[in-house]
Short mmCIF file of C-alpha atoms in Angstrom, two decimals:
data_model
loop_
_atom_site.label_atom_id
_atom_site.label_comp_id
_atom_site.label_asym_id
_atom_site.label_seq_id
_atom_site.Cartn_x
_atom_site.Cartn_y
_atom_site.Cartn_z
CA MET M 282 109.75 98.74 100.68
CA LEU M 283 112.83 96.97 101.40
CA GLU M 284 115.83 97.33 99.35
CA ALA M 285 119.34 95.77 100.31
CA GLN M 286 122.58 94.36 99.01
CA PHE M 287 125.21 93.62 101.25
CA THR M 288 128.23 91.17 102.00
CA LYS M 289 129.25 89.69 105.25
CA LYS M 290 132.59 87.89 105.81
CA LEU M 291 132.15 84.75 108.11
CA TRP M 292 134.75 82.33 108.89
CA HIS M 293 133.86 79.66 106.65
CA PHE M 294 132.48 81.79 103.76
CA THR M 295 131.31 85.48 102.63
CA LEU M 296 127.70 85.89 102.71
CA GLY M 297 126.25 87.57 99.54
CA PHE M 298 122.76 88.99 99.62
CA ASP M 299 120.41 91.25 97.80
CA ILE M 300 116.68 91.86 97.80
CA GLN M 301 113.79 94.29 96.75
CA ALA M 302 110.56 93.51 98.58
CA GLY M 303 107.62 95.35 99.07
CA ASN M 304 104.31 94.01 100.60
CA GLN M 305 105.09 90.35 100.67
CA ILE M 306 106.27 87.61 102.71
CA VAL M 307 109.86 86.81 101.53
CA VAL M 308 111.14 83.13 102.84
CA LEU M 309 114.73 82.41 103.42
CA TRP M 310 115.10 78.58 102.89
CA GLY M 311 117.81 76.47 103.27
CA PRO M 312 119.94 74.30 105.51
CA SER M 313 121.45 74.87 108.88
CA GLY M 314 124.29 77.17 108.33
CA ALA M 315 123.38 78.62 105.12
CA GLY M 316 123.41 82.28 106.39
CA LYS M 317 119.83 82.70 106.78
CA THR M 318 120.00 84.03 110.55
CA THR M 319 123.01 86.20 109.51
CA ILE M 320 121.00 88.16 107.19
CA LEU M 321 118.19 88.75 109.67
CA HIS M 322 120.80 90.13 112.03
CA CYS M 323 122.26 92.48 109.41
CA LEU M 324 118.89 93.85 108.36
CA ALA M 325 117.98 94.41 111.91
CA GLY M 326 121.13 96.10 113.08
CA LEU M 327 122.30 93.25 115.40
CA THR M 328 125.42 92.42 113.00
CA ASP M 329 127.09 94.71 110.73
CA PRO M 330 127.48 93.58 107.17
CA SER M 331 131.21 94.02 105.72
CA GLU M 332 129.92 96.46 102.96
CA GLY M 333 126.91 97.29 100.87
CA TYR M 334 123.46 99.13 101.45
CA ILE M 335 120.14 98.61 103.52
CA LYS M 336 117.30 100.76 102.57
CA LEU M 337 113.89 100.73 104.08
CA ASP M 338 110.86 103.07 102.72
CA ASP M 339 113.69 105.62 101.17
CA HIS M 340 115.65 105.66 104.73
CA MET M 341 119.20 104.53 104.57
CA LEU M 342 119.84 102.15 107.47
CA TYR M 343 123.30 101.05 106.48
CA SER M 344 125.76 102.14 103.85
CA SER M 345 129.52 101.42 103.87
CA GLN M 346 129.82 104.05 101.24
CA LYS M 347 128.10 106.69 103.24
CA ASN M 348 129.08 105.53 106.65
CA ILE M 349 125.70 105.15 107.93
CA ASN M 350 124.73 102.59 110.33
CA LEU M 351 121.54 103.25 112.27
CA PRO M 352 121.23 101.26 115.74
CA ALA M 353 118.63 98.73 115.78
CA ARG M 354 116.31 100.64 117.99
CA LEU M 355 115.90 103.40 115.23
CA ARG M 356 115.43 100.96 112.43
CA HIS M 357 111.77 100.65 112.85
CA THR M 358 112.18 96.69 112.47
CA GLY M 359 110.03 93.99 114.34
CA TYR M 360 112.09 90.93 115.09
CA LEU M 361 110.35 87.48 116.26
CA PHE M 362 113.52 85.47 117.39
CA GLN M 363 113.50 81.78 117.24
CA ASP M 364 112.90 81.17 121.00
CA TYR M 365 110.57 84.33 121.06
CA ALA M 366 112.77 86.10 123.52
CA LEU M 367 110.14 86.74 126.05
CA PHE M 368 111.50 88.06 129.50
CA PRO M 369 110.58 85.36 132.09
CA HIS M 370 110.34 87.85 134.98
CA MET M 371 107.76 89.89 133.16
CA THR M 372 104.04 89.28 132.63
CA VAL M 373 102.48 89.35 129.03
CA ARG M 374 101.27 92.67 129.69
CA GLN M 375 104.73 93.84 130.48
CA ASN M 376 106.53 91.80 127.66
CA ILE M 377 104.33 93.60 125.07
CA LEU M 378 104.83 97.05 126.25
CA TYR M 379 108.43 96.67 126.57
CA GLY M 380 109.40 97.50 123.14
CA LEU M 381 107.50 100.92 123.27
CA LYS M 382 110.12 102.44 125.65
CA ASN M 383 112.42 102.81 122.64
CA GLN M 384 109.91 104.19 120.29
CA LYS M 385 109.13 108.07 119.68
CA LYS M 386 105.52 108.44 120.59
CA SER M 387 104.85 111.07 117.88
CA ARG M 388 105.85 108.27 115.14
CA LEU M 389 103.05 105.94 116.43
CA LYS M 390 99.60 105.74 115.65
CA LYS M 391 97.29 105.07 118.70
CA ILE M 392 96.97 101.57 118.77
CA ASP M 393 95.07 100.00 122.16
CA PRO M 394 97.50 97.05 123.48
CA LEU M 395 94.37 95.41 124.92
CA GLU M 396 92.55 95.37 121.51
CA MET M 397 95.69 94.00 119.98
CA LEU M 398 95.79 91.22 122.63
CA ASP M 399 92.06 90.65 121.63
CA SER M 400 93.08 90.22 117.95
CA PHE M 401 95.39 87.53 118.80
CA GLY M 402 93.27 85.90 121.32
CA ILE M 403 95.34 86.17 124.41
CA ARG M 404 93.97 88.77 126.35
CA HIS M 405 92.95 86.57 128.98
CA LEU M 406 96.81 85.74 129.37
CA ILE M 407 97.73 89.19 130.10
CA ASP M 408 98.73 88.75 133.75
CA ARG M 409 100.35 85.21 133.31
CA TYR M 410 104.22 84.69 132.94
CA PRO M 411 106.01 83.06 129.90
CA ARG M 412 106.29 79.93 131.95
CA HIS M 413 102.63 79.25 131.91
CA LEU M 414 102.20 79.74 128.25
CA SER M 415 102.19 77.14 125.66
CA GLY M 416 104.43 77.59 122.26
CA GLY M 417 101.51 78.88 120.42
CA GLU M 418 100.79 81.42 122.96
CA LYS M 419 104.49 82.51 123.50
CA GLN M 420 104.56 83.14 119.80
CA ARG M 421 101.27 85.16 119.65
CA VAL M 422 102.59 87.15 122.58
CA ALA M 423 105.87 87.86 120.87
CA LEU M 424 104.35 88.82 117.63
CA ALA M 425 102.13 91.19 119.55
CA ARG M 426 105.15 92.90 121.06
CA ALA M 427 107.01 93.06 117.56
CA LEU M 428 103.84 94.57 115.95
CA LEU M 429 102.87 97.00 118.66
CA VAL M 430 105.99 99.27 117.77
CA GLN M 431 104.33 99.48 114.17
CA PRO M 432 107.40 98.06 112.43
CA ARG M 433 108.05 99.00 108.82
CA LEU M 434 109.74 95.43 108.47
CA LEU M 435 109.20 92.02 110.46
CA LEU M 436 111.74 89.64 110.79
CA LEU M 437 110.99 86.04 111.75
CA ASP M 438 113.52 83.51 112.69
CA GLU M 439 112.02 79.72 112.45
CA PRO M 440 108.91 80.93 114.17
CA PHE M 441 107.38 77.68 114.26
CA ASN M 442 110.36 75.33 115.10
CA ALA M 443 109.16 74.04 118.21
CA LEU M 444 105.53 73.79 117.47
CA ASP M 445 103.34 70.62 116.86
CA ARG M 446 101.99 70.25 113.20
CA SER M 447 98.12 71.49 113.99
CA THR M 448 99.59 74.75 115.86
CA ARG M 449 101.95 74.96 112.94
CA ILE M 450 99.22 75.17 110.47
CA ASN M 451 96.91 77.35 112.37
CA LEU M 452 99.74 79.97 113.04
CA ARG M 453 100.70 79.77 109.28
CA LYS M 454 97.06 81.15 108.48
CA GLU M 455 97.31 83.88 111.06
CA LEU M 456 100.66 85.00 109.96
CA LYS M 457 99.39 85.40 106.38
CA SER M 458 96.64 87.25 107.47
CA LEU M 459 98.72 89.57 109.46
CA GLN M 460 100.92 90.50 106.67
CA GLU M 461 97.99 91.10 104.44
CA GLN M 462 96.59 93.32 107.42
CA TRP M 463 99.81 95.27 108.13
CA GLY M 464 100.99 95.66 104.41
CA ILE M 465 104.89 95.58 105.47
CA PRO M 466 107.19 93.36 104.04
CA PHE M 467 107.91 90.02 106.33
CA LEU M 468 111.13 88.15 105.97
CA LEU M 469 110.93 84.73 107.34
CA VAL M 470 113.70 81.93 108.01
CA THR M 471 112.94 78.47 107.90
CA HIS M 472 114.56 75.17 106.69
CA ASP M 473 111.27 73.48 106.38
CA GLU M 474 110.10 73.01 102.84
CA GLU M 475 106.42 72.78 103.71
CA ASP M 476 106.50 76.41 105.72
CA ALA M 477 108.31 77.72 102.96
CA GLN M 478 105.58 76.68 100.37
CA ALA M 479 102.65 77.74 102.34
CA LEU M 480 103.71 81.12 103.45
CA GLY M 481 106.14 82.56 100.96
CA ASP M 482 105.25 84.97 98.04
CA VAL M 483 108.93 84.75 97.21
CA ILE M 484 111.37 82.18 98.20
CA ILE M 485 115.02 82.62 98.40
CA SER M 486 117.18 79.29 98.45
CA LEU M 487 120.47 79.78 100.10
CA ASP M 488 123.59 77.36 100.43
CA GLN M 489 126.92 78.51 101.81
CA GLY M 490 125.71 81.96 102.07
CA GLN M 491 124.88 82.45 98.49
CA ILE M 492 121.41 82.56 96.59
CA MET M 493 121.07 79.76 94.72
CA GLU M 494 117.59 80.25 93.39
CA ARG M 495 114.44 82.81 93.63
CA THR M 496 110.93 81.50 93.27
CA TYR M 497 107.94 83.50 92.82
CA LEU M 498 104.79 81.98 94.09
CA GLN M 499 102.31 85.23 94.18
#
């Protein structure tokens, strides 16, 4: 369960956001510059809110009142960046194993990375470098890397932005299936209405840093 309520002062407006999300895909939808990515950065610990709190599974990640601010590596949050952020000098194997370096082994259930690659249909790519992968293959590698650390929350920033329509449709289905399998909150940023409608259990519409509407689809 994700619970959060915070503000973030930006140069052109003050962002205000609150959420309670369980086993759901929550879509942050709105025009470019609405504050969607800033929300993900605050949740992930990449940017500090101005005030408020962020709580995940009864663990306080950030609280301005209690002076708590866990670093990103301790938040147990997976992040799929818009450009996938794969290391170009690393193979697929090295990329997906990289995130395990900062995790306590005692917290993790035993998951075979090769089995995860099998489930994503990319085991045959294990020794390739990102420059030799298609957009859909890069996305699957980035998702495998994010999920291998067994996050309690997965954040996705415009995950289908650079993909053709056919690949987008297939990967939407994969993402829905993954969320059902992992049973954790997914927060997904998009400005594409079709992606929002196809994926969201809840759609939060944002404009100029403010929540304009919440739509519950499931």
